[in-house]
Amino acid sequence: MRHRCQHLDGNGAVSRDALVFVGPIASVTLSRPVLKPEDVLQASSIQIKMLVDTGASKTVVDRGIAESLGLEPIRFEPMIGISHVPEECPIFFLSVAIGFADGPRTTSMTFTSEMVGMSTPPTPRPFNGLLGRDFLQFVRLAYDGPAGHCDIVANAADNTALYVHGAHTGNKRTQQRTVRKKSRY
Amino acid sequence: MGTVSEKVLQETKLFRAALPGLLAEHRGQWVVFIDGSVRSFHDDEKSAYDAAVQEFGPGTGYVIAPVSEMHPTPVTAAVMFGLSCA
């Protein structure tokens, strides 16, 4: 199963330049942490773009987005930004859903994860957060520069996601199952 | 009375002050910390979150934190590499 990060130009063609200058951008859905599988479909959520950043140890999100979900921080941690001076940043606990495709089959995997909330300048930008290594530890990355895309590859059998929702295109059948065996809620 | 976020920041500072005394016996565990003291210990973060929400409700000013030393973390490696061409 893979989530493809690629940029299309005005003609609908894959842009290798955009992958170089903007980077691999993933579309994810953030929501309040889901405690039970049935909560996944009911939680208020927001869809955002996040840059896949192997240089970031922690996943970072625009603080305003986390707060728009009604979340409060679970603690603060010192983070070093461009000022090189540690600043206290809020840590949010939330769920991240990513859509994956496996041929005609589409699946959404939900991970529950910490994110660092950071204030960002109000200038337009192509992404609202960084998918760091604390999230990437659950998946594989396949960066194909010549083809102009980067795939996030996951395997439901890895037991890394909390919940997997599968939908087969065509008949709209939906499956739901919990895949984390150690932590079932 | 401050915001929940301000309370969490204050509780975070109290937790850091208590951390040296917790490390010897609880290193690697997760805590729910509120009003200046540990409310409960847990094996993982999700269990701690569940317990905190069940007891206090979502986002009411508690801290959920690992019992481990806390160090400043660079947002991304590019920050540590440098941003000046001078």
CSV table of N, CA, C and O in Angstrom, one decimal, chain A residues 105-184:
chain,number,residue,atom,x,y,z
A,105,ARG,N,-7.6,-0.7,-4.8
A,105,ARG,CA,-8.1,-0.7,-3.4
A,105,ARG,C,-7.5,0.5,-2.7
A,105,ARG,O,-6.4,0.8,-2.8
A,106,THR,N,-8.4,1.2,-2.0
A,106,THR,CA,-7.9,2.3,-1.2
A,106,THR,C,-8.2,2.1,0.3
A,106,THR,O,-9.2,1.4,0.7
A,107,THR,N,-7.3,2.5,1.1
A,107,THR,CA,-7.3,2.2,2.5
A,107,THR,C,-6.8,3.5,3.3
A,107,THR,O,-6.0,4.2,2.8
A,108,SER,N,-7.4,3.7,4.4
A,108,SER,CA,-6.9,4.7,5.3
A,108,SER,C,-6.4,4.1,6.6
A,108,SER,O,-7.0,3.3,7.2
A,109,MET,N,-5.2,4.5,6.9
A,109,MET,CA,-4.6,4.0,8.2
A,109,MET,C,-4.5,5.2,9.2
A,109,MET,O,-4.1,6.3,8.8
A,110,THR,N,-4.9,4.9,10.4
A,110,THR,CA,-4.9,5.9,11.4
A,110,THR,C,-3.8,5.6,12.5
A,110,THR,O,-3.8,4.5,13.0
A,111,PHE,N,-3.0,6.6,12.7
A,111,PHE,CA,-1.9,6.5,13.7
A,111,PHE,C,-2.2,7.5,14.8
A,111,PHE,O,-2.7,8.6,14.5
A,112,THR,N,-1.9,7.2,16.0
A,112,THR,CA,-2.1,8.2,17.1
A,112,THR,C,-0.6,8.6,17.5
A,112,THR,O,0.2,7.8,17.7
A,113,SER,N,-0.4,9.9,17.5
A,113,SER,CA,1.0,10.4,17.6
A,113,SER,C,1.0,11.7,18.3
A,113,SER,O,0.0,12.5,18.4
A,114,GLU,N,2.2,12.0,18.8
A,114,GLU,CA,2.5,13.4,19.3
A,114,GLU,C,2.9,14.3,18.2
A,114,GLU,O,3.5,13.8,17.2
A,115,MET,N,2.5,15.5,18.3
A,115,MET,CA,3.0,16.6,17.4
A,115,MET,C,3.4,17.8,18.1
A,115,MET,O,2.8,18.2,19.1
A,116,VAL,N,4.5,18.4,17.7
A,116,VAL,CA,4.9,19.7,18.3
A,116,VAL,C,4.2,20.8,17.6
A,116,VAL,O,4.1,20.9,16.4
A,117,GLY,N,3.5,21.7,18.4
A,117,GLY,CA,2.8,22.8,17.8
A,117,GLY,C,3.8,24.0,17.7
A,117,GLY,O,4.4,24.4,18.7
A,118,MET,N,3.9,24.5,16.5
A,118,MET,CA,4.7,25.7,16.3
A,118,MET,C,4.0,26.8,15.6
A,118,MET,O,3.2,26.5,14.7
A,119,SER,N,4.2,28.0,16.0
A,119,SER,CA,3.6,29.2,15.3
A,119,SER,C,4.4,29.4,14.1
A,119,SER,O,5.6,29.4,14.0
A,120,THR,N,3.6,29.6,13.0
A,120,THR,CA,4.3,29.9,11.7
A,120,THR,C,3.8,31.2,11.2
A,120,THR,O,2.8,31.7,11.5
A,121,PRO,N,4.7,31.8,10.3
A,121,PRO,CA,4.3,33.1,9.8
A,121,PRO,C,3.0,33.0,8.9
A,121,PRO,O,2.8,31.9,8.3
A,122,PRO,N,2.3,34.1,8.8
A,122,PRO,CA,1.0,34.0,8.1
A,122,PRO,C,1.2,34.0,6.6
A,122,PRO,O,0.3,34.4,5.8
A,123,THR,N,2.4,33.7,6.1
A,123,THR,CA,2.6,33.7,4.6
A,123,THR,C,2.1,32.4,4.0
A,123,THR,O,2.2,31.3,4.7
A,124,PRO,N,1.6,32.4,2.8
A,124,PRO,CA,1.1,31.2,2.2
A,124,PRO,C,2.3,30.2,2.1
A,124,PRO,O,3.4,30.6,1.7
A,125,ARG,N,2.0,28.9,2.3
A,125,ARG,CA,3.0,27.9,2.2
A,125,ARG,C,2.4,26.6,1.7
A,125,ARG,O,1.2,26.4,1.9
A,126,PRO,N,3.1,25.8,1.0
A,126,PRO,CA,2.5,24.6,0.4
A,126,PRO,C,2.2,23.5,1.5
A,126,PRO,O,1.7,22.4,1.1
A,127,PHE,N,2.6,23.7,2.7
A,127,PHE,CA,2.4,22.7,3.7
A,127,PHE,C,2.2,23.3,5.1
A,127,PHE,O,2.6,24.4,5.3
A,128,ASN,N,1.6,22.6,6.0
A,128,ASN,CA,1.2,23.1,7.3
A,128,ASN,C,1.9,22.3,8.4
A,128,ASN,O,1.6,22.5,9.6
A,129,GLY,N,2.9,21.5,8.1
A,129,GLY,CA,3.6,20.7,9.1
A,129,GLY,C,4.7,19.9,8.5
A,129,GLY,O,4.8,19.8,7.3
A,130,LEU,N,5.4,19.2,9.4
A,130,LEU,CA,6.5,18.3,9.0
A,130,LEU,C,6.2,16.9,9.5
A,130,LEU,O,5.9,16.8,10.7
A,131,LEU,N,6.2,16.0,8.6
A,131,LEU,CA,6.1,14.6,9.1
A,131,LEU,C,7.5,14.1,9.4
A,131,LEU,O,8.4,13.9,8.5
A,132,GLY,N,7.8,14.0,10.7
A,132,GLY,CA,9.2,13.7,11.1
A,132,GLY,C,9.4,12.2,11.4
A,132,GLY,O,8.5,11.4,11.1
A,133,ARG,N,10.6,11.9,11.9
A,133,ARG,CA,11.0,10.5,12.0
A,133,ARG,C,10.2,9.8,13.1
A,133,ARG,O,10.2,8.5,13.0
A,134,ASP,N,9.6,10.5,14.0
A,134,ASP,CA,8.8,9.8,15.0
A,134,ASP,C,7.5,9.2,14.3
A,134,ASP,O,7.0,8.2,14.8
A,135,PHE,N,7.1,9.8,13.2
A,135,PHE,CA,6.0,9.2,12.5
A,135,PHE,C,6.6,8.2,11.4
A,135,PHE,O,6.1,7.1,11.2
A,136,LEU,N,7.7,8.6,10.7
A,136,LEU,CA,8.2,7.8,9.6
A,136,LEU,C,8.7,6.5,10.1
A,136,LEU,O,8.9,5.6,9.3
A,137,GLN,N,9.0,6.3,11.4
A,137,GLN,CA,9.4,5.0,11.9
A,137,GLN,C,8.4,3.9,11.6
A,137,GLN,O,8.7,2.7,11.7
A,138,PHE,N,7.1,4.3,11.4
A,138,PHE,CA,6.1,3.3,11.2
A,138,PHE,C,5.9,2.9,9.7
A,138,PHE,O,5.2,2.0,9.4
A,139,VAL,N,6.6,3.6,8.8
A,139,VAL,CA,6.4,3.4,7.4
A,139,VAL,C,7.7,3.3,6.6
A,139,VAL,O,8.8,3.4,7.2
A,140,ARG,N,7.7,3.0,5.3
A,140,ARG,CA,8.9,3.0,4.5
A,140,ARG,C,8.7,4.2,3.5
A,140,ARG,O,7.6,4.5,3.1
A,141,LEU,N,9.9,4.7,3.1
A,141,LEU,CA,9.8,5.7,2.1
A,141,LEU,C,10.5,5.2,0.8
A,141,LEU,O,11.6,4.6,0.8
A,142,ALA,N,9.9,5.6,-0.3
A,142,ALA,CA,10.5,5.2,-1.6
A,142,ALA,C,10.6,6.5,-2.4
A,142,ALA,O,9.6,7.0,-3.0
A,143,TYR,N,11.7,7.2,-2.4
A,143,TYR,CA,11.9,8.4,-3.1
A,143,TYR,C,12.5,8.1,-4.5
A,143,TYR,O,13.6,7.6,-4.7
A,144,ASP,N,11.7,8.5,-5.5
A,144,ASP,CA,12.1,8.2,-6.9
A,144,ASP,C,12.2,9.6,-7.6
A,144,ASP,O,11.3,10.1,-8.2
A,145,GLY,N,13.4,10.1,-7.6
A,145,GLY,CA,13.7,11.4,-8.2
A,145,GLY,C,13.4,11.5,-9.7
A,145,GLY,O,12.7,12.4,-10.2
A,146,PRO,N,14.0,10.5,-10.4
A,146,PRO,CA,13.7,10.5,-11.9
A,146,PRO,C,12.2,10.5,-12.2
A,146,PRO,O,11.8,11.1,-13.2
A,147,ALA,N,11.5,9.8,-11.4
A,147,ALA,CA,10.0,9.7,-11.7
A,147,ALA,C,9.2,10.9,-11.2
A,147,ALA,O,8.1,11.1,-11.5
A,148,GLY,N,9.9,11.6,-10.2
A,148,GLY,CA,9.2,12.8,-9.7
A,148,GLY,C,8.2,12.5,-8.6
A,148,GLY,O,7.3,13.3,-8.4
A,149,HIS,N,8.4,11.4,-7.9
A,149,HIS,CA,7.5,11.2,-6.8
A,149,HIS,C,8.2,10.5,-5.6
A,149,HIS,O,9.3,9.9,-5.7
A,150,CYS,N,7.5,10.5,-4.5
A,150,CYS,CA,8.0,9.9,-3.3
A,150,CYS,C,6.8,9.1,-2.7
A,150,CYS,O,5.7,9.7,-2.5
A,151,ASP,N,7.0,7.8,-2.5
A,151,ASP,CA,5.9,7.0,-1.9
A,151,ASP,C,6.1,6.7,-0.4
A,151,ASP,O,7.2,6.4,0.0
A,152,ILE,N,5.0,6.9,0.3
A,152,ILE,CA,5.0,6.4,1.7
A,152,ILE,C,4.4,5.0,1.7
A,152,ILE,O,3.3,4.9,1.2
A,153,VAL,N,5.2,4.0,2.0
A,153,VAL,CA,4.7,2.7,1.9
A,153,VAL,C,4.4,2.1,3.2
A,153,VAL,O,5.2,2.2,4.2
A,154,ALA,N,3.3,1.5,3.4
A,154,ALA,CA,2.9,0.9,4.6
A,154,ALA,C,2.3,-0.5,4.4
A,154,ALA,O,1.9,-0.9,3.3
A,155,ASN,N,2.4,-1.3,5.4
A,155,ASN,CA,1.8,-2.6,5.4
A,155,ASN,C,0.9,-2.8,6.6
A,155,ASN,O,1.4,-2.7,7.7
A,156,ALA,N,-0.3,-3.1,6.3
A,156,ALA,CA,-1.3,-3.2,7.4
A,156,ALA,C,-0.9,-4.3,8.4
A,156,ALA,O,-1.2,-4.3,9.6
A,157,ALA,N,-0.1,-5.3,7.9
A,157,ALA,CA,0.3,-6.4,8.7
A,157,ALA,C,1.4,-6.1,9.7
A,157,ALA,O,1.8,-6.8,10.5
A,158,ASP,N,2.0,-4.8,9.5
A,158,ASP,CA,3.1,-4.4,10.4
A,158,ASP,C,2.6,-4.1,11.8
A,158,ASP,O,3.4,-3.9,12.7
A,159,ASN,N,1.3,-4.0,12.0
A,159,ASN,CA,0.7,-3.7,13.3
A,159,ASN,C,1.2,-2.3,13.9
A,159,ASN,O,1.4,-2.2,15.0
A,160,THR,N,1.4,-1.4,13.0
A,160,THR,CA,1.9,-0.1,13.4
A,160,THR,C,0.8,0.9,13.5
A,160,THR,O,0.9,1.9,14.3
A,161,ALA,N,-0.3,0.7,12.8
A,161,ALA,CA,-1.4,1.7,12.9
A,161,ALA,C,-2.4,1.2,13.9
A,161,ALA,O,-2.5,0.0,14.1
A,162,LEU,N,-3.1,2.2,14.4
A,162,LEU,CA,-4.2,1.8,15.4
A,162,LEU,C,-5.4,1.2,14.6
A,162,LEU,O,-5.9,0.2,15.0
A,163,TYR,N,-5.8,1.9,13.6
A,163,TYR,CA,-7.0,1.4,12.9
A,163,TYR,C,-6.7,1.5,11.4
A,163,TYR,O,-6.1,2.4,10.9
A,164,VAL,N,-7.3,0.6,10.7
A,164,VAL,CA,-7.3,0.6,9.2
A,164,VAL,C,-8.7,0.5,8.7
A,164,VAL,O,-9.5,-0.3,9.1
A,165,HIS,N,-9.0,1.4,7.8
A,165,HIS,CA,-10.3,1.4,7.1
A,165,HIS,C,-10.0,1.1,5.7
A,165,HIS,O,-9.3,1.9,5.0
A,166,GLY,N,-10.6,0.1,5.2
A,166,GLY,CA,-10.4,-0.2,3.8
A,166,GLY,C,-11.7,0.0,3.0
A,166,GLY,O,-12.8,-0.3,3.4
A,167,ALA,N,-11.5,0.5,1.8
A,167,ALA,CA,-12.7,0.7,0.9
A,167,ALA,C,-12.3,0.3,-0.5
A,167,ALA,O,-11.2,0.7,-1.0
A,168,HIS,N,-13.0,-0.6,-1.1
A,168,HIS,CA,-12.8,-1.1,-2.4
A,168,HIS,C,-13.5,-0.1,-3.4
A,168,HIS,O,-14.7,0.0,-3.2
A,169,THR,N,-12.8,0.5,-4.3
A,169,THR,CA,-13.5,1.3,-5.3
A,169,THR,C,-14.4,0.5,-6.1
A,169,THR,O,-14.2,-0.7,-6.4
A,170,GLY,N,-15.6,1.1,-6.4
A,170,GLY,CA,-16.5,0.3,-7.2
A,170,GLY,C,-17.7,-0.1,-6.4
A,170,GLY,O,-18.8,0.3,-6.7
A,171,ASN,N,-17.5,-0.9,-5.4
A,171,ASN,CA,-18.6,-1.4,-4.6
A,171,ASN,C,-18.8,-0.7,-3.3
A,171,ASN,O,-19.7,-0.9,-2.6
A,172,LYS,N,-17.8,0.2,-3.0
A,172,LYS,CA,-17.9,1.0,-1.8
A,172,LYS,C,-18.1,0.2,-0.5
A,172,LYS,O,-18.6,0.7,0.5
A,173,ARG,N,-17.6,-1.0,-0.5
A,173,ARG,CA,-17.6,-1.8,0.7
A,173,ARG,C,-16.6,-1.3,1.7
A,173,ARG,O,-15.5,-0.9,1.3
A,174,THR,N,-16.9,-1.2,2.9
A,174,THR,CA,-16.0,-0.7,3.9
A,174,THR,C,-15.7,-1.7,4.9
A,174,THR,O,-16.6,-2.4,5.4
A,175,GLN,N,-14.4,-1.8,5.2
A,175,GLN,CA,-14.0,-2.8,6.3
A,175,GLN,C,-13.4,-2.0,7.4
A,175,GLN,O,-12.9,-0.9,7.2
A,176,GLN,N,-13.4,-2.5,8.6
A,176,GLN,CA,-12.8,-1.8,9.7
A,176,GLN,C,-12.2,-2.9,10.6
A,176,GLN,O,-12.8,-3.8,10.9
A,177,ARG,N,-11.0,-2.7,11.0
A,177,ARG,CA,-10.4,-3.6,11.9
A,177,ARG,C,-9.3,-2.9,12.7
A,177,ARG,O,-8.7,-2.0,12.2
A,178,THR,N,-9.0,-3.4,13.8
A,178,THR,CA,-7.9,-2.9,14.6
A,178,THR,C,-6.7,-3.8,14.3
A,178,THR,O,-6.7,-5.0,14.3
A,179,VAL,N,-5.6,-3.1,14.1
A,179,VAL,CA,-4.4,-3.9,13.7
A,179,VAL,C,-3.3,-3.9,14.7
A,179,VAL,O,-2.3,-4.6,14.6
A,180,ARG,N,-3.4,-3.0,15.7
A,180,ARG,CA,-2.4,-3.0,16.8
A,180,ARG,C,-2.8,-4.1,17.8
A,180,ARG,O,-3.8,-3.9,18.5
A,181,LYS,N,-2.0,-5.1,17.9
A,181,LYS,CA,-2.4,-6.2,18.8
A,181,LYS,C,-2.1,-5.9,20.3
A,181,LYS,O,-2.8,-6.2,21.2
A,182,LYS,N,-1.0,-5.1,20.5
A,182,LYS,CA,-0.6,-4.9,21.8
A,182,LYS,C,-1.5,-3.9,22.6
A,182,LYS,O,-1.7,-4.0,23.8
A,183,SER,N,-2.1,-3.0,21.8
A,183,SER,CA,-2.8,-1.9,22.5
A,183,SER,C,-4.2,-1.9,21.9
A,183,SER,O,-4.5,-1.1,20.9
A,184,ARG,N,-5.1,-2.6,22.3
A,184,ARG,CA,-6.4,-2.6,21.8
A,184,ARG,C,-7.4,-1.9,22.8
A,184,ARG,O,-7.3,-2.1,24.0
